[in-house]
PDB file of N, CA and C and ligand atoms in Angstrom:
ATOM      1  N   VAL A  14    -105.038 -27.952-174.136  1.00 48.00           N
ATOM      2  CA  VAL A  14    -104.706 -29.258-173.792  1.00 48.00           C
ATOM      3  C   VAL A  14    -103.784 -30.203-173.842  1.00 48.00           C
ATOM      4  N   SER A  15    -103.541 -31.217-173.001  1.00 48.00           N
ATOM      5  CA  SER A  15    -102.332 -31.559-172.708  1.00 48.00           C
ATOM      6  C   SER A  15    -102.081 -32.810-173.427  1.00 48.00           C
ATOM      7  N   LYS A  16    -101.450 -33.605-173.744  1.00 50.00           N
ATOM      8  CA  LYS A  16    -101.025 -34.583-174.684  1.00 50.00           C
ATOM      9  C   LYS A  16    -101.471 -35.847-174.002  1.00 50.00           C
ATOM     10  N   ALA A  17    -101.688 -35.843-172.649  1.00 48.00           N
ATOM     11  CA  ALA A  17    -102.040 -37.246-171.725  1.00 48.00           C
ATOM     12  C   ALA A  17    -103.941 -36.883-172.094  1.00 48.00           C
ATOM     13  N   TRP A  18    -104.549 -35.634-171.584  1.00 51.00           N
ATOM     14  CA  TRP A  18    -105.330 -35.202-172.342  1.00 51.00           C
ATOM     15  C   TRP A  18    -106.504 -36.117-173.770  1.00 51.00           C
ATOM     16  N   ALA A  19    -105.471 -35.830-174.891  1.00 50.00           N
ATOM     17  CA  ALA A  19    -105.638 -35.825-176.156  1.00 50.00           C
ATOM     18  C   ALA A  19    -105.383 -37.692-176.046  1.00 50.00           C
ATOM     19  N   GLY A  20    -104.520 -37.960-175.135  1.00 49.00           N
ATOM     20  CA  GLY A  20    -104.410 -39.282-175.692  1.00 49.00           C
ATOM     21  C   GLY A  20    -105.235 -40.402-175.172  1.00 49.00           C
ATOM     22  N   GLY A  21    -106.146 -39.859-174.330  1.00 54.00           N
ATOM     23  CA  GLY A  21    -107.129 -40.183-173.673  1.00 54.00           C
ATOM     24  C   GLY A  21    -108.928 -40.342-173.910  1.00 54.00           C
ATOM     25  N   SER A  22    -108.575 -38.916-174.823  1.00 61.00           N
ATOM     26  CA  SER A  22    -109.599 -39.157-175.866  1.00 61.00           C
ATOM     27  C   SER A  22    -110.252 -39.729-176.161  1.00 61.00           C
ATOM     28  N   THR A  23    -111.322 -40.330-176.176  1.00 78.00           N
ATOM     29  CA  THR A  23    -112.067 -41.382-177.320  1.00 78.00           C
ATOM     30  C   THR A  23    -113.516 -40.280-177.559  1.00 78.00           C
ATOM     31  N   TYR A  24    -113.585 -40.810-178.760  1.00 84.00           N
ATOM     32  CA  TYR A  24    -115.112 -39.484-180.183  1.00 84.00           C
ATOM     33  C   TYR A  24    -116.220 -39.795-178.777  1.00 84.00           C
ATOM     34  N   GLN A  25    -116.491 -40.909-178.504  1.00 84.00           N
ATOM     35  CA  GLN A  25    -117.341 -41.231-177.127  1.00 84.00           C
ATOM     36  C   GLN A  25    -117.318 -40.322-176.273  1.00 84.00           C
ATOM     37  N   TRP A  26    -116.516 -40.173-175.497  1.00 83.00           N
ATOM     38  CA  TRP A  26    -115.683 -39.045-174.213  1.00 83.00           C
ATOM     39  C   TRP A  26    -116.300 -37.597-174.740  1.00 83.00           C
ATOM     40  N   ARG A  27    -115.705 -37.348-175.740  1.00 87.00           N
ATOM     41  CA  ARG A  27    -115.848 -35.976-175.883  1.00 87.00           C
ATOM     42  C   ARG A  27    -116.998 -35.421-176.400  1.00 87.00           C
ATOM     43  N   LYS A  28    -117.834 -36.862-177.075  1.00 89.00           N
ATOM     44  CA  LYS A  28    -119.467 -36.390-177.429  1.00 89.00           C
ATOM     45  C   LYS A  28    -120.084 -35.943-176.460  1.00 89.00           C
ATOM     46  N   THR A  29    -119.816 -36.744-175.042  1.00 90.00           N
ATOM     47  CA  THR A  29    -119.928 -36.981-173.787  1.00 90.00           C
ATOM     48  C   THR A  29    -120.149 -34.960-172.791  1.00 90.00           C
ATOM     49  N   ARG A  30    -118.712 -35.617-173.236  1.00 91.00           N
ATOM     50  CA  ARG A  30    -118.485 -34.093-172.657  1.00 91.00           C
ATOM     51  C   ARG A  30    -119.334 -32.883-173.006  1.00 91.00           C
ATOM     52  N   ALA A  31    -118.736 -32.461-174.747  1.00 94.00           N
ATOM     53  CA  ALA A  31    -120.148 -31.695-175.272  1.00 94.00           C
ATOM     54  C   ALA A  31    -121.563 -31.476-174.490  1.00 94.00           C
ATOM     55  N   GLN A  32    -122.076 -32.882-174.304  1.00 94.00           N
ATOM     56  CA  GLN A  32    -123.373 -33.008-173.917  1.00 94.00           C
ATOM     57  C   GLN A  32    -123.688 -32.279-172.387  1.00 94.00           C
ATOM     58  N   VAL A  33    -122.787 -32.616-171.796  1.00 94.00           N
ATOM     59  CA  VAL A  33    -122.667 -32.074-170.417  1.00 94.00           C
ATOM     60  C   VAL A  33    -122.436 -30.432-170.311  1.00 94.00           C
ATOM     61  N   LEU A  34    -121.715 -30.209-171.504  1.00 96.00           N
ATOM     62  CA  LEU A  34    -120.979 -28.476-171.120  1.00 96.00           C
ATOM     63  C   LEU A  34    -122.513 -28.090-171.652  1.00 96.00           C
ATOM     64  N   LEU A  35    -122.766 -28.372-172.751  1.00 97.00           N
ATOM     65  CA  LEU A  35    -124.102 -27.881-173.218  1.00 97.00           C
ATOM     66  C   LEU A  35    -125.558 -27.760-172.114  1.00 97.00           C
ATOM     67  N   SER A  36    -125.257 -28.620-172.016  1.00 96.00           N
ATOM     68  CA  SER A  36    -126.708 -29.248-170.519  1.00 96.00           C
ATOM     69  C   SER A  36    -126.621 -27.692-169.538  1.00 96.00           C
ATOM     70  N   ASN A  37    -125.034 -27.666-169.132  1.00 97.00           N
ATOM     71  CA  ASN A  37    -124.665 -27.123-168.248  1.00 97.00           C
ATOM     72  C   ASN A  37    -124.818 -25.669-168.216  1.00 97.00           C
ATOM     73  N   GLU A  38    -125.407 -25.333-169.559  1.00 97.00           N
ATOM     74  CA  GLU A  38    -125.072 -23.902-170.393  1.00 97.00           C
ATOM     75  C   GLU A  38    -126.795 -23.905-170.493  1.00 97.00           C
ATOM     76  N   VAL A  39    -127.436 -24.314-170.652  1.00 97.00           N
ATOM     77  CA  VAL A  39    -128.596 -24.027-170.453  1.00 97.00           C
ATOM     78  C   VAL A  39    -129.457 -24.286-168.749  1.00 97.00           C
ATOM     79  N   SER A  40    -128.740 -25.061-167.738  1.00 97.00           N
ATOM     80  CA  SER A  40    -129.264 -24.850-166.081  1.00 97.00           C
ATOM     81  C   SER A  40    -128.420 -24.047-165.663  1.00 97.00           C
ATOM     82  N   ASN A  41    -127.655 -23.610-165.750  1.00 97.00           N
ATOM     83  CA  ASN A  41    -126.474 -23.172-164.432  1.00 97.00           C
ATOM     84  C   ASN A  41    -125.505 -22.090-165.686  1.00 97.00           C
ATOM     85  N   LYS A  42    -125.655 -21.998-166.609  1.00 98.00           N
ATOM     86  CA  LYS A  42    -125.606 -20.379-167.843  1.00 98.00           C
ATOM     87  C   LYS A  42    -124.113 -20.471-168.059  1.00 98.00           C
ATOM     88  N   GLY A  43    -123.029 -21.701-167.753  1.00 98.00           N
ATOM     89  CA  GLY A  43    -122.198 -22.152-168.168  1.00 98.00           C
ATOM     90  C   GLY A  43    -121.612 -22.250-167.511  1.00 98.00           C
ATOM     91  N   LEU A  44    -121.904 -22.053-166.734  1.00 98.00           N
ATOM     92  CA  LEU A  44    -120.943 -21.107-165.197  1.00 98.00           C
ATOM     93  C   LEU A  44    -120.021 -22.980-164.230  1.00 98.00           C
ATOM     94  N   CYS A  45    -119.035 -22.440-164.171  1.00 97.00           N
ATOM     95  CA  CYS A  45    -118.442 -24.068-162.923  1.00 97.00           C
ATOM     96  C   CYS A  45    -119.181 -24.043-161.948  1.00 97.00           C
ATOM     97  N   ARG A  46    -118.836 -25.943-162.034  1.00 96.00           N
ATOM     98  CA  ARG A  46    -119.826 -26.435-160.833  1.00 96.00           C
ATOM     99  C   ARG A  46    -119.253 -26.286-159.661  1.00 96.00           C
ATOM    100  N   LEU A  47    -117.580 -25.478-159.292  1.00 95.00           N
ATOM    101  CA  LEU A  47    -117.051 -26.385-158.050  1.00 95.00           C
ATOM    102  C   LEU A  47    -117.055 -25.171-157.645  1.00 95.00           C
ATOM    103  N   GLN A  48    -116.518 -24.410-158.270  1.00 96.00           N
ATOM    104  CA  GLN A  48    -117.012 -22.380-157.683  1.00 96.00           C
ATOM    105  C   GLN A  48    -115.674 -23.034-156.094  1.00 96.00           C
ATOM    106  N   LEU A  49    -114.489 -23.634-156.665  1.00 95.00           N
ATOM    107  CA  LEU A  49    -113.402 -23.951-155.585  1.00 95.00           C
ATOM    108  C   LEU A  49    -112.765 -22.031-154.922  1.00 95.00           C
ATOM    109  N   PRO A  50    -112.617 -21.075-154.356  1.00 94.00           N
ATOM    110  CA  PRO A  50    -112.149 -20.305-153.811  1.00 94.00           C
ATOM    111  C   PRO A  50    -110.843 -20.219-154.222  1.00 94.00           C
ATOM    112  N   GLU A  51    -110.805 -19.070-154.501  1.00 93.00           N
ATOM    113  CA  GLU A  51    -109.512 -18.554-154.808  1.00 93.00           C
ATOM    114  C   GLU A  51    -109.035 -19.335-156.047  1.00 93.00           C
ATOM    115  N   VAL A  52    -110.082 -19.906-156.499  1.00 94.00           N
ATOM    116  CA  VAL A  52    -108.974 -20.860-158.089  1.00 94.00           C
ATOM    117  C   VAL A  52    -109.698 -20.363-159.224  1.00 94.00           C
ATOM    118  N   CYS A  53    -110.965 -20.670-159.129  1.00 97.00           N
ATOM    119  CA  CYS A  53    -112.143 -21.037-159.962  1.00 97.00           C
ATOM    120  C   CYS A  53    -111.998 -19.355-160.799  1.00 97.00           C
ATOM    121  N   THR A  54    -112.351 -19.339-162.377  1.00 97.00           N
ATOM    122  CA  THR A  54    -112.470 -18.777-163.218  1.00 97.00           C
ATOM    123  C   THR A  54    -113.537 -18.180-163.534  1.00 97.00           C
ATOM    124  N   GLY A  55    -114.809 -18.823-162.854  1.00 97.00           N
ATOM    125  CA  GLY A  55    -116.377 -18.822-163.220  1.00 97.00           C
ATOM    126  C   GLY A  55    -116.614 -19.837-164.520  1.00 97.00           C
ATOM    127  N   LYS A  56    -116.280 -19.927-165.766  1.00 97.00           N
ATOM    128  CA  LYS A  56    -116.959 -20.182-167.016  1.00 97.00           C
ATOM    129  C   LYS A  56    -116.305 -21.641-166.863  1.00 97.00           C
ATOM    130  N   ALA A  57    -117.501 -22.645-166.568  1.00 97.00           N
ATOM    131  CA  ALA A  57    -117.070 -24.009-167.429  1.00 97.00           C
ATOM    132  C   ALA A  57    -116.317 -24.500-168.399  1.00 97.00           C
ATOM    133  N   THR A  58    -115.250 -25.082-168.232  1.00 96.00           N
ATOM    134  CA  THR A  58    -114.717 -25.297-169.802  1.00 96.00           C
ATOM    135  C   THR A  58    -114.235 -26.889-170.429  1.00 96.00           C
ATOM    136  N   GLN A  59    -114.334 -27.338-169.108  1.00 94.00           N
ATOM    137  CA  GLN A  59    -114.043 -28.780-168.925  1.00 94.00           C
ATOM    138  C   GLN A  59    -115.663 -29.437-168.331  1.00 94.00           C
ATOM    139  N   VAL A  60    -114.709 -30.814-168.344  1.00 92.00           N
ATOM    140  CA  VAL A  60    -116.106 -32.321-167.603  1.00 92.00           C
ATOM    141  C   VAL A  60    -114.854 -32.479-166.349  1.00 92.00           C
ATOM    142  N   HIS A  61    -115.609 -32.721-165.255  1.00 89.00           N
ATOM    143  CA  HIS A  61    -114.950 -33.450-163.677  1.00 89.00           C
ATOM    144  C   HIS A  61    -115.346 -34.774-164.007  1.00 89.00           C
ATOM    145  N   HIS A  62    -114.397 -35.719-163.803  1.00 85.00           N
ATOM    146  CA  HIS A  62    -115.394 -36.760-163.020  1.00 85.00           C
ATOM    147  C   HIS A  62    -115.149 -36.955-161.943  1.00 85.00           C
ATOM    148  N   THR A  63    -116.528 -37.006-161.004  1.00 83.00           N
ATOM    149  CA  THR A  63    -116.258 -37.229-159.576  1.00 83.00           C
ATOM    150  C   THR A  63    -116.250 -38.085-159.165  1.00 83.00           C
ATOM    151  N   ARG A  64    -116.168 -39.548-159.715  1.00 79.00           N
ATOM    152  CA  ARG A  64    -115.860 -40.689-158.807  1.00 79.00           C
ATOM    153  C   ARG A  64    -115.226 -41.213-159.413  1.00 79.00           C
ATOM    154  N   GLY A  65    -113.887 -40.815-160.060  1.00 71.00           N
ATOM    155  CA  GLY A  65    -112.623 -41.264-161.079  1.00 71.00           C
ATOM    156  C   GLY A  65    -113.452 -42.467-162.280  1.00 71.00           C
ATOM    157  N   LYS A  66    -111.909 -42.732-163.151  1.00 66.00           N
ATOM    158  CA  LYS A  66    -112.918 -43.495-164.282  1.00 66.00           C
ATOM    159  C   LYS A  66    -113.516 -44.653-164.247  1.00 66.00           C
ATOM    160  N   GLU A  67    -112.952 -44.961-162.791  1.00 69.00           N
ATOM    161  CA  GLU A  67    -114.084 -46.705-163.045  1.00 69.00           C
ATOM    162  C   GLU A  67    -115.487 -46.473-163.400  1.00 69.00           C
ATOM    163  N   PHE A  68    -116.222 -46.016-162.955  1.00 70.00           N
ATOM    164  CA  PHE A  68    -117.440 -45.015-163.250  1.00 70.00           C
ATOM    165  C   PHE A  68    -118.264 -44.666-164.399  1.00 70.00           C
ATOM    166  N   GLY A  69    -116.782 -44.776-165.719  1.00 70.00           N
ATOM    167  CA  GLY A  69    -117.004 -44.225-166.757  1.00 70.00           C
ATOM    168  C   GLY A  69    -117.420 -43.192-167.253  1.00 70.00           C
ATOM    169  N   ASP A  70    -118.323 -42.890-167.780  1.00 73.00           N
ATOM    170  CA  ASP A  70    -118.733 -41.016-168.365  1.00 73.00           C
ATOM    171  C   ASP A  70    -120.034 -41.232-167.967  1.00 73.00           C
ATOM    172  N   ASP A  71    -120.617 -42.177-167.372  1.00 80.00           N
ATOM    173  CA  ASP A  71    -122.144 -41.717-166.757  1.00 80.00           C
ATOM    174  C   ASP A  71    -122.208 -40.594-166.710  1.00 80.00           C
ATOM    175  N   PRO A  72    -122.722 -39.834-166.948  1.00 79.00           N
ATOM    176  CA  PRO A  72    -123.550 -38.012-166.733  1.00 79.00           C
ATOM    177  C   PRO A  72    -123.857 -37.713-165.578  1.00 79.00           C
ATOM    178  N   ALA A  73    -124.374 -38.722-165.094  1.00 84.00           N
ATOM    179  CA  ALA A  73    -124.630 -39.036-163.437  1.00 84.00           C
ATOM    180  C   ALA A  73    -123.393 -38.775-162.697  1.00 84.00           C
ATOM    181  N   TYR A  74    -121.753 -38.366-163.391  1.00 87.00           N
ATOM    182  CA  TYR A  74    -120.923 -38.862-162.556  1.00 87.00           C
ATOM    183  C   TYR A  74    -119.922 -37.529-163.194  1.00 87.00           C
ATOM    184  N   LEU A  75    -120.259 -36.761-163.946  1.00 92.00           N
ATOM    185  CA  LEU A  75    -119.431 -35.639-164.662  1.00 92.00           C
ATOM    186  C   LEU A  75    -120.591 -35.036-164.029  1.00 92.00           C
ATOM    187  N   MET A  76    -119.249 -33.118-164.268  1.00 93.00           N
ATOM    188  CA  MET A  76    -119.961 -32.617-163.918  1.00 93.00           C
ATOM    189  C   MET A  76    -118.823 -31.376-164.690  1.00 93.00           C
ATOM    190  N   ALA A  77    -119.741 -29.722-165.355  1.00 96.00           N
ATOM    191  CA  ALA A  77    -119.005 -28.647-166.892  1.00 96.00           C
ATOM    192  C   ALA A  77    -118.557 -27.955-164.974  1.00 96.00           C
ATOM    193  N   VAL A  78    -117.124 -28.340-165.316  1.00 96.00           N
ATOM    194  CA  VAL A  78    -115.933 -27.367-164.177  1.00 96.00           C
ATOM    195  C   VAL A  78    -114.896 -26.143-165.093  1.00 96.00           C
ATOM    196  N   CYS A  79    -114.686 -24.746-164.402  1.00 96.00           N
ATOM    197  CA  CYS A  79    -113.472 -24.136-165.268  1.00 96.00           C
ATOM    198  C   CYS A  79    -112.944 -25.321-165.122  1.00 96.00           C
ATOM    199  N   ARG A  80    -111.248 -24.961-165.868  1.00 94.00           N
ATOM    200  CA  ARG A  80    -109.921 -25.156-166.054  1.00 94.00           C
ATOM    201  C   ARG A  80    -109.499 -25.406-165.031  1.00 94.00           C
ATOM    202  N   ALA A  81    -109.264 -24.400-164.018  1.00 95.00           N
ATOM    203  CA  ALA A  81    -108.483 -24.832-162.772  1.00 95.00           C
ATOM    204  C   ALA A  81    -109.132 -25.116-161.611  1.00 95.00           C
ATOM    205  N   CYS A  82    -110.275 -25.011-161.510  1.00 94.00           N
ATOM    206  CA  CYS A  82    -111.364 -25.882-160.501  1.00 94.00           C
ATOM    207  C   CYS A  82    -111.153 -27.469-160.945  1.00 94.00           C
ATOM    208  N   ASN A  83    -110.615 -27.934-162.094  1.00 91.00           N
ATOM    209  CA  ASN A  83    -110.835 -29.100-162.733  1.00 91.00           C
ATOM    210  C   ASN A  83    -109.615 -29.957-162.597  1.00 91.00           C
ATOM    211  N   LEU A  84    -108.433 -28.688-163.206  1.00 90.00           N
ATOM    212  CA  LEU A  84    -106.684 -29.240-162.146  1.00 90.00           C
ATOM    213  C   LEU A  84    -106.546 -29.407-160.914  1.00 90.00           C
ATOM    214  N   LYS A  85    -107.419 -27.984-160.263  1.00 89.00           N
ATOM    215  CA  LYS A  85    -107.277 -28.211-158.333  1.00 89.00           C
ATOM    216  C   LYS A  85    -107.450 -29.654-157.831  1.00 89.00           C
ATOM    217  N   VAL A  86    -108.631 -30.380-159.177  1.00 87.00           N
ATOM    218  CA  VAL A  86    -109.628 -31.242-158.024  1.00 87.00           C
ATOM    219  C   VAL A  86    -108.637 -32.657-158.411  1.00 87.00           C
ATOM    220  N   GLY A  87    -108.913 -32.976-160.156  1.00 73.00           N
ATOM    221  CA  GLY A  87    -107.508 -34.133-160.190  1.00 73.00           C
ATOM    222  C   GLY A  87    -107.618 -33.863-162.117  1.00 73.00           C
ATOM    223  N   LYS A  88    -107.049 -34.325-162.111  1.00 54.00           N
ATOM    224  CA  LYS A  88    -107.218 -35.088-163.755  1.00 54.00           C
ATOM    225  C   LYS A  88    -107.654 -36.340-164.040  1.00 54.00           C
ATOM    226  N   PRO A  89    -109.091 -35.755-164.994  1.00 46.00           N
ATOM    227  CA  PRO A  89    -110.114 -36.455-165.028  1.00 46.00           C
ATOM    228  C   PRO A  89    -109.388 -37.290-166.613  1.00 46.00           C
ATOM    229  N   MET A  90    -108.781 -37.890-167.262  1.00 47.00           N
ATOM    230  CA  MET A  90    -108.615 -38.635-167.488  1.00 47.00           C
ATOM    231  C   MET A  90    -107.373 -39.284-167.037  1.00 47.00           C
ATOM    232  N   THR A  91    -107.068 -38.683-166.447  1.00 48.00           N
ATOM    233  CA  THR A  91    -105.700 -39.947-166.077  1.00 48.00           C
ATOM    234  C   THR A  91    -106.129 -40.590-164.604  1.00 48.00           C
ATOM    235  N   ASP A  92    -106.555 -40.831-164.017  1.00 48.00           N
ATOM    236  CA  ASP A  92    -106.941 -41.053-162.339  1.00 48.00           C
ATOM    237  C   ASP A  92    -106.654 -42.793-162.300  1.00 48.00           C
ATOM    238  N   PRO A  93    -105.768 -43.214-161.817  1.00 50.00           N
ATOM    239  CA  PRO A  93    -105.983 -44.807-161.929  1.00 50.00           C
ATOM    240  C   PRO A  93    -106.850 -44.840-161.112  1.00 50.00           C
ATOM    241  N   PRO A  94    -107.572 -46.408-161.629  1.00 52.00           N
ATOM    242  CA  PRO A  94    -108.598 -47.508-161.293  1.00 52.00           C
ATOM    243  C   PRO A  94    -108.178 -47.502-160.087  1.00 52.00           C
ATOM    244  N   GLY A  95    -109.501 -47.256-159.432  1.00 54.00           N
ATOM    245  CA  GLY A  95    -110.289 -47.346-158.165  1.00 54.00           C
ATOM    246  C   GLY A  95    -110.153 -46.493-157.415  1.00 54.00           C
ATOM    247  N   GLN A  96    -108.881 -45.449-157.516  1.00 53.00           N
ATOM    248  CA  GLN A  96    -108.931 -44.986-157.059  1.00 53.00           C
ATOM    249  C   GLN A  96    -110.329 -43.642-156.827  1.00 53.00           C
ATOM    250  N   ARG A  97    -109.908 -43.185-155.474  1.00 54.00           N
ATOM    251  CA  ARG A  97    -111.278 -42.211-155.392  1.00 54.00           C
ATOM    252  C   ARG A  97    -110.857 -40.380-155.259  1.00 54.00           C
ATOM    253  N   LEU A  98    -111.498 -39.347-154.922  1.00 55.00           N
ATOM    254  CA  LEU A  98    -111.198 -38.088-155.345  1.00 55.00           C
ATOM    255  C   LEU A  98    -111.709 -37.974-153.682  1.00 55.00           C
ATOM    256  N   SER A  99    -110.877 -37.824-153.204  1.00 54.00           N
ATOM    257  CA  SER A  99    -111.270 -37.195-150.863  1.00 54.00           C
ATOM    258  C   SER A  99    -112.308 -35.985-151.125  1.00 54.00           C
ATOM    259  N   HIS A 100    -112.188 -35.399-152.259  1.00 53.00           N
ATOM    260  CA  HIS A 100    -113.027 -34.204-152.052  1.00 53.00           C
ATOM    261  C   HIS A 100    -115.013 -34.650-152.098  1.00 53.00           C
ATOM    262  N   TRP A 101    -114.727 -35.750-152.877  1.00 51.00           N
ATOM    263  CA  TRP A 101    -115.750 -36.249-152.602  1.00 51.00           C
ATOM    264  C   TRP A 101    -117.172 -37.109-152.481  1.00 51.00           C
ATOM    265  N   ASP A 102    -115.814 -37.937-150.719  1.00 42.00           N
ATOM    266  CA  ASP A 102    -116.120 -38.250-150.126  1.00 42.00           C
ATOM    267  C   ASP A 102    -117.019 -37.843-149.096  1.00 42.00           C
TER     268      ASP A 102
HETATM  269 ZN1   ZN B 201    -113.921 -23.190-160.973  1.00 94.07          ZN
END
């Protein structure tokens, strides 16, 4: 857990994040949703904001991913407002 991550965390976010991971355990056997080639470690342990932070913590824009894939696509809690991740356009 980085300092940036811990500083950006809120109670609500931790709750939402836990729900996304739990639901992924049930529906996807807890596996990473991104499965990036040569990067993915398989097991989802983090939650990625697919549309960036401006969409907030809406579960529709959250995805359970492994740490390696999450780092590869971006830092979810530190995305500047308005930035979109080109991977998802
Ligand atoms: Zn992965």
